[in-house]
mmCIF file of C-alpha atoms and ligand atoms in Angstrom:
data_model
loop_
_atom_site.group_PDB
_atom_site.id
_atom_site.type_symbol
_atom_site.label_atom_id
_atom_site.label_comp_id
_atom_site.label_asym_id
_atom_site.label_seq_id
_atom_site.Cartn_x
_atom_site.Cartn_y
_atom_site.Cartn_z
ATOM 1 C CA MET A 103 0.000 0.000 0.000
ATOM 2 C CA SER A 104 1.386 3.391 -1.015
ATOM 3 C CA GLU A 105 1.367 5.926 1.817
ATOM 4 C CA GLU A 106 2.715 8.736 -0.351
ATOM 5 C CA ILE A 107 -0.020 9.345 -2.845
ATOM 6 C CA ARG A 108 -3.689 10.057 -2.147
ATOM 7 C CA VAL A 109 -5.989 9.949 -5.138
ATOM 8 C CA ALA A 110 -9.388 11.558 -5.619
ATOM 9 C CA VAL A 111 -12.057 11.592 -8.304
ATOM 10 C CA VAL A 112 -14.084 14.826 -8.460
ATOM 11 C CA THR A 113 -17.198 14.669 -10.659
ATOM 12 C CA GLY A 114 -18.279 17.946 -12.209
ATOM 13 C CA GLY A 115 -14.678 18.985 -11.601
ATOM 14 C CA GLY A 116 -14.354 21.079 -14.753
ATOM 15 C CA ARG A 117 -15.882 24.273 -13.379
ATOM 16 C CA GLY A 118 -17.654 25.919 -10.445
ATOM 17 C CA ILE A 119 -17.537 24.263 -7.030
ATOM 18 C CA GLY A 120 -15.988 21.106 -8.496
ATOM 19 C CA LYS A 121 -13.085 23.069 -9.919
ATOM 20 C CA GLY A 122 -12.607 24.773 -6.540
ATOM 21 C CA ILE A 123 -12.458 21.331 -4.920
ATOM 22 C CA VAL A 124 -9.948 20.089 -7.518
ATOM 23 C CA GLU A 125 -7.687 23.094 -6.815
ATOM 24 C CA GLN A 126 -7.902 22.638 -3.045
ATOM 25 C CA LEU A 127 -7.281 18.879 -3.114
ATOM 26 C CA CYS A 128 -4.279 19.360 -5.412
ATOM 27 C CA THR A 129 -2.902 21.897 -2.914
ATOM 28 C CA ASP A 130 -3.522 19.347 -0.155
ATOM 29 C CA GLY A 131 -1.302 16.853 -1.990
ATOM 30 C CA TYR A 132 -3.926 14.790 -3.750
ATOM 31 C CA ALA A 133 -3.597 13.516 -7.319
ATOM 32 C CA VAL A 134 -6.973 14.232 -8.909
ATOM 33 C CA VAL A 135 -9.136 12.848 -11.711
ATOM 34 C CA VAL A 136 -11.181 15.766 -13.067
ATOM 35 C CA ALA A 137 -14.335 13.986 -14.221
ATOM 36 C CA ASP A 138 -16.910 15.966 -16.183
ATOM 37 C CA LEU A 139 -19.577 15.697 -18.847
ATOM 38 C CA ASP A 140 -17.787 18.444 -20.739
ATOM 39 C CA PRO A 141 -14.429 17.049 -21.930
ATOM 40 C CA ALA A 142 -13.064 20.521 -22.725
ATOM 41 C CA THR A 143 -13.525 21.987 -19.220
ATOM 42 C CA ALA A 144 -12.307 18.745 -17.646
ATOM 43 C CA GLN A 145 -9.160 18.896 -19.750
ATOM 44 C CA SER A 146 -8.519 22.619 -19.196
ATOM 45 C CA THR A 147 -8.895 22.257 -15.419
ATOM 46 C CA ALA A 148 -6.546 19.252 -15.420
ATOM 47 C CA ASP A 149 -4.084 21.200 -17.609
ATOM 48 C CA GLU A 150 -4.215 24.187 -15.232
ATOM 49 C CA MET A 151 -3.350 21.887 -12.341
ATOM 50 C CA THR A 152 -0.470 20.153 -14.113
ATOM 51 C CA ALA A 153 0.906 23.544 -15.234
ATOM 52 C CA LYS A 154 1.136 24.417 -11.519
ATOM 53 C CA GLY A 155 3.085 21.218 -10.873
ATOM 54 C CA PHE A 156 0.156 19.226 -9.438
ATOM 55 C CA LYS A 157 -0.937 15.758 -10.515
ATOM 56 C CA ALA A 158 -4.236 15.758 -12.408
ATOM 57 C CA VAL A 159 -5.846 14.005 -15.380
ATOM 58 C CA SER A 160 -9.220 14.470 -17.037
ATOM 59 C CA ALA A 161 -11.936 11.899 -17.683
ATOM 60 C CA ALA A 162 -15.068 12.622 -19.691
ATOM 61 C CA GLY A 163 -18.336 10.955 -18.745
ATOM 62 C CA ASP A 164 -21.915 11.305 -17.587
ATOM 63 C CA VAL A 165 -22.590 10.627 -13.900
ATOM 64 C CA SER A 166 -26.100 9.411 -14.699
ATOM 65 C CA LYS A 167 -24.513 6.382 -16.408
ATOM 66 C CA ARG A 168 -23.288 3.706 -14.013
ATOM 67 C CA GLU A 169 -20.492 2.554 -16.372
ATOM 68 C CA ASP A 170 -19.021 6.063 -16.647
ATOM 69 C CA HIS A 171 -18.144 5.979 -12.946
ATOM 70 C CA ASP A 172 -16.084 2.856 -13.681
ATOM 71 C CA LYS A 173 -14.259 4.922 -16.305
ATOM 72 C CA PHE A 174 -13.501 7.610 -13.698
ATOM 73 C CA VAL A 175 -12.179 4.992 -11.277
ATOM 74 C CA LYS A 176 -10.144 3.374 -14.058
ATOM 75 C CA ALA A 177 -8.562 6.751 -14.832
ATOM 76 C CA ALA A 178 -7.508 7.002 -11.165
ATOM 77 C CA ILE A 179 -6.028 3.498 -11.173
ATOM 78 C CA ASP A 180 -4.340 3.796 -14.599
ATOM 79 C CA SER A 181 -2.839 7.205 -13.818
ATOM 80 C CA PHE A 182 -2.127 7.042 -10.097
ATOM 81 C CA GLY A 183 -2.528 3.416 -8.974
ATOM 82 C CA ARG A 184 -5.239 3.712 -6.331
ATOM 83 C CA LEU A 185 -8.337 5.523 -5.061
ATOM 84 C CA ASP A 186 -8.771 7.198 -1.668
ATOM 85 C CA THR A 187 -11.613 9.674 -2.089
ATOM 86 C CA TYR A 188 -14.603 9.877 -4.434
ATOM 87 C CA ILE A 189 -16.470 13.155 -4.651
ATOM 88 C CA ASN A 190 -19.963 13.054 -6.149
ATOM 89 C CA ASN A 191 -20.090 16.771 -6.893
ATOM 90 C CA ALA A 192 -21.792 16.968 -10.320
ATOM 91 C CA GLY A 193 -25.376 18.160 -10.195
ATOM 92 C CA ILE A 194 -27.930 20.231 -12.070
ATOM 93 C CA ALA A 195 -30.727 22.586 -11.046
ATOM 94 C CA GLN A 196 -34.178 23.100 -12.573
ATOM 95 C CA ILE A 197 -36.384 26.119 -11.974
ATOM 96 C CA LYS A 198 -40.063 25.189 -12.230
ATOM 97 C CA THR A 199 -43.113 24.866 -10.051
ATOM 98 C CA LEU A 200 -43.926 21.284 -9.077
ATOM 99 C CA GLN A 201 -47.101 21.614 -11.146
ATOM 100 C CA GLU A 202 -45.000 22.132 -14.282
ATOM 101 C CA GLU A 203 -42.563 19.247 -13.760
ATOM 102 C CA THR A 204 -42.732 16.519 -16.425
ATOM 103 C CA LEU A 205 -41.642 12.903 -16.174
ATOM 104 C CA GLU A 206 -38.739 13.788 -18.471
ATOM 105 C CA ASP A 207 -37.646 16.668 -16.177
ATOM 106 C CA MET A 208 -37.807 14.432 -13.123
ATOM 107 C CA GLU A 209 -35.940 11.566 -14.796
ATOM 108 C CA ARG A 210 -33.208 13.976 -15.904
ATOM 109 C CA ILE A 211 -32.627 15.639 -12.523
ATOM 110 C CA TYR A 212 -32.937 12.401 -10.543
ATOM 111 C CA GLY A 213 -30.669 10.653 -13.083
ATOM 112 C CA ILE A 214 -27.861 13.117 -12.466
ATOM 113 C CA ASN A 215 -28.289 14.242 -8.842
ATOM 114 C CA VAL A 216 -29.554 11.039 -7.213
ATOM 115 C CA PHE A 217 -28.687 8.073 -9.432
ATOM 116 C CA GLY A 218 -25.376 9.794 -10.227
ATOM 117 C CA THR A 219 -24.566 9.888 -6.506
ATOM 118 C CA LEU A 220 -25.655 6.281 -5.955
ATOM 119 C CA PHE A 221 -23.599 5.082 -8.937
ATOM 120 C CA GLY A 222 -20.558 6.970 -7.648
ATOM 121 C CA ILE A 223 -20.955 5.337 -4.233
ATOM 122 C CA GLN A 224 -21.166 1.921 -5.921
ATOM 123 C CA ALA A 225 -18.133 2.417 -8.175
ATOM 124 C CA ALA A 226 -15.962 3.812 -5.372
ATOM 125 C CA THR A 227 -16.980 1.035 -2.973
ATOM 126 C CA ALA A 228 -16.190 -1.663 -5.567
ATOM 127 C CA GLN A 229 -12.689 -0.209 -5.984
ATOM 128 C CA PHE A 230 -12.102 0.256 -2.239
ATOM 129 C CA ARG A 231 -12.977 -3.414 -1.708
ATOM 130 C CA GLN A 232 -10.245 -4.424 -4.149
ATOM 131 C CA GLN A 233 -7.532 -2.415 -2.391
ATOM 132 C CA ASP A 234 -5.480 -3.836 0.424
ATOM 133 C CA ASP A 235 -5.808 -0.765 2.642
ATOM 134 C CA GLY A 236 -5.950 -2.320 6.106
ATOM 135 C CA ASP A 237 -7.733 0.073 8.467
ATOM 136 C CA LYS A 238 -7.002 3.163 6.388
ATOM 137 C CA VAL A 239 -10.173 5.244 6.070
ATOM 138 C CA ARG A 240 -11.420 5.846 2.527
ATOM 139 C CA LYS A 241 -13.876 8.622 1.785
ATOM 140 C CA ILE A 242 -17.010 9.188 -0.239
ATOM 141 C CA ILE A 243 -18.201 12.808 -0.243
ATOM 142 C CA ASN A 244 -21.491 13.911 -1.791
ATOM 143 C CA ALA A 245 -22.886 17.310 -2.822
ATOM 144 C CA SER A 246 -26.161 18.043 -1.082
ATOM 145 C CA SER A 247 -27.314 21.642 -0.431
ATOM 146 C CA ILE A 248 -29.086 23.880 2.053
ATOM 147 C CA ALA A 249 -32.045 22.968 -0.205
ATOM 148 C CA GLY A 250 -31.504 19.385 0.977
ATOM 149 C CA HIS A 251 -32.430 20.522 4.522
ATOM 150 C CA ILE A 252 -35.265 22.963 3.791
ATOM 151 C CA ALA A 253 -36.920 22.923 0.350
ATOM 152 C CA PHE A 254 -37.077 26.055 -1.804
ATOM 153 C CA ASP A 255 -40.082 26.917 -3.962
ATOM 154 C CA LEU A 256 -39.369 26.853 -7.724
ATOM 155 C CA LEU A 257 -36.530 24.495 -6.796
ATOM 156 C CA GLY A 258 -38.834 21.731 -5.563
ATOM 157 C CA ALA A 259 -37.518 18.915 -7.739
ATOM 158 C CA TYR A 260 -33.936 20.015 -7.092
ATOM 159 C CA SER A 261 -34.547 20.242 -3.339
ATOM 160 C CA SER A 262 -36.022 16.745 -3.298
ATOM 161 C CA THR A 263 -32.924 15.350 -5.035
ATOM 162 C CA LYS A 264 -30.709 16.978 -2.415
ATOM 163 C CA PHE A 265 -32.828 15.476 0.414
ATOM 164 C CA ALA A 266 -32.296 12.144 -1.349
ATOM 165 C CA VAL A 267 -28.532 12.712 -1.395
ATOM 166 C CA ARG A 268 -28.634 13.126 2.401
ATOM 167 C CA GLY A 269 -30.572 9.862 2.655
ATOM 168 C CA LEU A 270 -28.074 8.009 0.489
ATOM 169 C CA THR A 271 -25.236 9.527 2.526
ATOM 170 C CA GLN A 272 -26.674 8.249 5.807
ATOM 171 C CA ALA A 273 -27.534 4.780 4.474
ATOM 172 C CA ALA A 274 -24.150 4.341 2.771
ATOM 173 C CA ALA A 275 -22.377 5.479 5.954
ATOM 174 C CA LYS A 276 -24.204 2.769 7.916
ATOM 175 C CA GLU A 277 -23.581 0.075 5.300
ATOM 176 C CA LEU A 278 -19.885 0.863 4.763
ATOM 177 C CA GLY A 279 -18.636 1.955 8.190
ATOM 178 C CA SER A 280 -17.348 -1.507 9.101
ATOM 179 C CA GLU A 281 -15.188 -1.430 5.938
ATOM 180 C CA HIS A 282 -13.411 1.795 6.959
ATOM 181 C CA ILE A 283 -15.287 3.822 4.367
ATOM 182 C CA THR A 284 -16.830 7.103 5.541
ATOM 183 C CA VAL A 285 -19.615 8.860 3.660
ATOM 184 C CA ASN A 286 -20.411 12.522 4.281
ATOM 185 C CA ALA A 287 -22.045 15.369 2.384
ATOM 186 C CA TYR A 288 -21.429 19.099 2.061
ATOM 187 C CA CYS A 289 -24.374 21.472 1.819
ATOM 188 C CA PRO A 290 -23.414 24.794 0.228
ATOM 189 C CA GLY A 291 -25.630 27.878 0.338
ATOM 190 C CA ILE A 292 -25.559 30.424 -2.481
ATOM 191 C CA VAL A 293 -22.391 29.996 -4.471
ATOM 192 C CA GLY A 294 -21.592 32.361 -7.340
ATOM 193 C CA THR A 295 -21.298 29.767 -10.132
ATOM 194 C CA ASP A 296 -22.950 29.181 -13.520
ATOM 195 C CA MET A 297 -25.647 27.240 -11.663
ATOM 196 C CA TRP A 298 -26.788 30.396 -9.839
ATOM 197 C CA GLU A 299 -26.590 32.406 -13.084
ATOM 198 C CA LEU A 300 -29.096 29.924 -14.506
ATOM 199 C CA ILE A 301 -31.333 30.033 -11.415
ATOM 200 C CA ASP A 302 -31.377 33.855 -11.500
ATOM 201 C CA GLU A 303 -32.075 33.931 -15.260
ATOM 202 C CA LYS A 304 -34.989 31.472 -14.997
ATOM 203 C CA MET A 305 -36.472 33.323 -12.015
ATOM 204 C CA VAL A 306 -36.460 36.523 -14.096
ATOM 205 C CA ASP A 307 -38.317 34.609 -16.853
ATOM 206 C CA ILE A 308 -40.921 33.336 -14.392
ATOM 207 C CA LYS A 309 -41.355 36.230 -11.958
ATOM 208 C CA GLY A 310 -40.094 39.203 -13.999
ATOM 209 C CA GLY A 311 -37.429 41.719 -12.932
ATOM 210 C CA GLN A 312 -33.810 42.325 -13.827
ATOM 211 C CA LYS A 313 -30.828 40.017 -14.345
ATOM 212 C CA GLY A 314 -29.024 39.592 -11.024
ATOM 213 C CA GLN A 315 -32.077 40.584 -8.959
ATOM 214 C CA TYR A 316 -32.780 37.129 -7.498
ATOM 215 C CA LEU A 317 -29.169 36.356 -6.695
ATOM 216 C CA GLU A 318 -29.105 39.719 -4.885
ATOM 217 C CA GLN A 319 -32.408 38.995 -3.113
ATOM 218 C CA TYR A 320 -31.363 35.531 -1.897
ATOM 219 C CA SER A 321 -27.947 36.896 -0.906
ATOM 220 C CA GLN A 322 -29.671 39.141 1.651
ATOM 221 C CA LEU A 323 -30.250 35.932 3.641
ATOM 222 C CA ILE A 324 -26.496 35.381 4.157
ATOM 223 C CA THR A 325 -25.386 36.328 7.687
ATOM 224 C CA LEU A 326 -21.763 36.771 6.640
ATOM 225 C CA GLY A 327 -22.899 39.285 4.039
ATOM 226 C CA ARG A 328 -21.337 37.983 0.844
ATOM 227 C CA VAL A 329 -22.013 35.369 -1.813
ATOM 228 C CA GLN A 330 -20.147 32.104 -1.253
ATOM 229 C CA THR A 331 -17.175 31.176 -3.439
ATOM 230 C CA PRO A 332 -16.174 27.682 -4.615
ATOM 231 C CA ALA A 333 -13.120 28.045 -2.333
ATOM 232 C CA ASP A 334 -15.423 28.467 0.715
ATOM 233 C CA VAL A 335 -16.943 25.074 -0.102
ATOM 234 C CA ALA A 336 -13.606 23.506 -1.004
ATOM 235 C CA ASN A 337 -12.090 24.463 2.377
ATOM 236 C CA TYR A 338 -14.669 22.268 4.090
ATOM 237 C CA VAL A 339 -14.360 19.466 1.538
ATOM 238 C CA SER A 340 -10.614 19.550 2.207
ATOM 239 C CA TYR A 341 -11.379 18.619 5.825
ATOM 240 C CA LEU A 342 -13.790 15.865 4.765
ATOM 241 C CA ALA A 343 -11.126 14.477 2.414
ATOM 242 C CA SER A 344 -8.419 14.551 5.091
ATOM 243 C CA SER A 345 -7.635 12.153 7.929
ATOM 244 C CA LYS A 346 -8.854 14.873 10.340
ATOM 245 C CA SER A 347 -12.437 13.787 9.561
ATOM 246 C CA ASP A 348 -11.764 10.045 9.959
ATOM 247 C CA TYR A 349 -14.190 9.775 12.904
ATOM 248 C CA MET A 350 -17.056 11.516 11.099
ATOM 249 C CA THR A 351 -19.581 9.694 8.940
ATOM 250 C CA GLY A 352 -23.163 10.049 7.706
ATOM 251 C CA GLN A 353 -23.204 13.836 8.184
ATOM 252 C CA ALA A 354 -24.463 16.587 5.863
ATOM 253 C CA VAL A 355 -23.137 19.882 7.214
ATOM 254 C CA GLN A 356 -24.387 23.227 5.922
ATOM 255 C CA ILE A 357 -21.520 25.479 4.866
ATOM 256 C CA ASP A 358 -23.552 28.521 3.824
ATOM 257 C CA GLY A 359 -22.282 31.684 5.519
ATOM 258 C CA GLY A 360 -25.174 31.437 7.970
ATOM 259 C CA ILE A 361 -28.395 31.144 5.968
ATOM 260 C CA GLN A 362 -30.060 28.263 7.785
ATOM 261 C CA PHE A 363 -29.604 27.477 11.461
ATOM 262 C CA ILE A 364 -30.785 23.893 11.747
HETATM 263 P P1 NAD B 597 -22.081 24.223 -12.146
HETATM 264 O O1 NAD B 597 -23.281 24.111 -13.023
HETATM 265 O O2 NAD B 597 -21.360 25.519 -12.108
HETATM 266 O O3 NAD B 597 -21.033 23.076 -12.497
HETATM 267 C C1 NAD B 597 -21.457 21.736 -12.591
HETATM 268 C C2 NAD B 597 -20.419 20.897 -13.286
HETATM 269 O O4 NAD B 597 -20.946 19.562 -13.369
HETATM 270 C C3 NAD B 597 -20.142 21.350 -14.725
HETATM 271 O O5 NAD B 597 -18.741 21.287 -14.993
HETATM 272 C C4 NAD B 597 -20.914 20.350 -15.578
HETATM 273 O O6 NAD B 597 -20.350 20.126 -16.869
HETATM 274 C C5 NAD B 597 -20.841 19.096 -14.710
HETATM 275 N N1 NAD B 597 -21.947 18.173 -14.980
HETATM 276 C C6 NAD B 597 -23.256 18.474 -15.150
HETATM 277 N N2 NAD B 597 -23.947 17.372 -15.453
HETATM 278 C C7 NAD B 597 -23.070 16.338 -15.454
HETATM 279 C C8 NAD B 597 -23.188 14.950 -15.711
HETATM 280 N N3 NAD B 597 -24.360 14.395 -16.042
HETATM 281 N N4 NAD B 597 -22.068 14.173 -15.606
HETATM 282 C C9 NAD B 597 -20.867 14.738 -15.306
HETATM 283 N N5 NAD B 597 -20.696 16.048 -15.072
HETATM 284 C C10 NAD B 597 -21.785 16.847 -15.151
HETATM 285 O O7 NAD B 597 -22.599 23.809 -10.689
HETATM 286 P P2 NAD B 597 -21.985 24.186 -9.234
HETATM 287 O O8 NAD B 597 -22.660 25.402 -8.759
HETATM 288 O O9 NAD B 597 -20.501 24.128 -9.278
HETATM 289 O O10 NAD B 597 -22.574 22.968 -8.366
HETATM 290 C C11 NAD B 597 -21.815 21.804 -8.040
HETATM 291 C C12 NAD B 597 -22.615 20.974 -7.043
HETATM 292 O O11 NAD B 597 -22.894 21.749 -5.871
HETATM 293 C C13 NAD B 597 -23.971 20.508 -7.576
HETATM 294 O O12 NAD B 597 -24.259 19.213 -7.129
HETATM 295 C C14 NAD B 597 -24.940 21.505 -6.978
HETATM 296 O O13 NAD B 597 -26.244 20.988 -6.876
HETATM 297 C C15 NAD B 597 -24.304 21.743 -5.617
HETATM 298 N N6 NAD B 597 -24.688 23.025 -5.022
HETATM 299 C C16 NAD B 597 -24.488 24.208 -5.653
HETATM 300 C C17 NAD B 597 -24.887 25.392 -5.037
HETATM 301 C C18 NAD B 597 -24.695 26.740 -5.690
HETATM 302 O O14 NAD B 597 -25.154 27.740 -5.106
HETATM 303 N N7 NAD B 597 -24.055 26.869 -6.837
HETATM 304 C C19 NAD B 597 -25.496 25.357 -3.778
HETATM 305 C C20 NAD B 597 -25.694 24.124 -3.169
HETATM 306 C C21 NAD B 597 -25.294 22.954 -3.771
#
């Protein structure tokens, strides 16, 4: 067993929060597989990391497909020889009332946010079981949300997927604890990424108003008085991916600048 290298897969690692996590884990000494649906952003993020002297490779794939997670794991093994941490970060949002949701909408968002997380848990666990790691703790880390604790209107389907991610996190933690695998989730608040650009744009379409208005309005809820950055999320994920969190499992902590106090 190699003690020197720690290897992570980060899904949705090409941009936004995922890219922030890739940067932080590289700084922490991880070798990282940047896994993303978009091969170009995956490659450019991996290239940025290698240009800084870090170890990173890209892998293109769709988290809603079970077999693509095997590709991400294979990239970790082929490039770096092992897997320590699997981060199910990729996710999408949809802005609609529940009344407007179609079967197709629900299959799409559940396919990515929920099945994608389950498939990542399965692929990582299969690999961990093949490694001779003794009592070394391996980590699965999932993206939930503050919307996974209290649902938001117009984000009803999305919120329900993020509740489901918390459920999967708890159940997987219970099933895998005896195998030295921890499973935790991070629950960001309002992070200034393309996802929030989309949410703001769609809210303008539905409710009227100006571009940026809804991001501004929701940002008023933040106790610390500023929109969250991917680095704010990545700092916490860094802890979850480190041995400092070895005694923590099944948790879904809100890292949101103080929006929700539950
Ligand atoms: P983003 O839209 O900026 O980036 C998402 C990344 O995931 C993109 O690189 C995209 O190509 C990739 N992706 C999308 N679908 C994929 C698929 N099927 N397979 C593989 N990759 C795919 O989003 P973000 O804001 O960085 O969000 C990342 C995660 O954090 C998501 O799970 C999101 O739900 C969660 N989150 C975000 C916020 C926020 O305010 N932005 C808040 C709470 C939780």
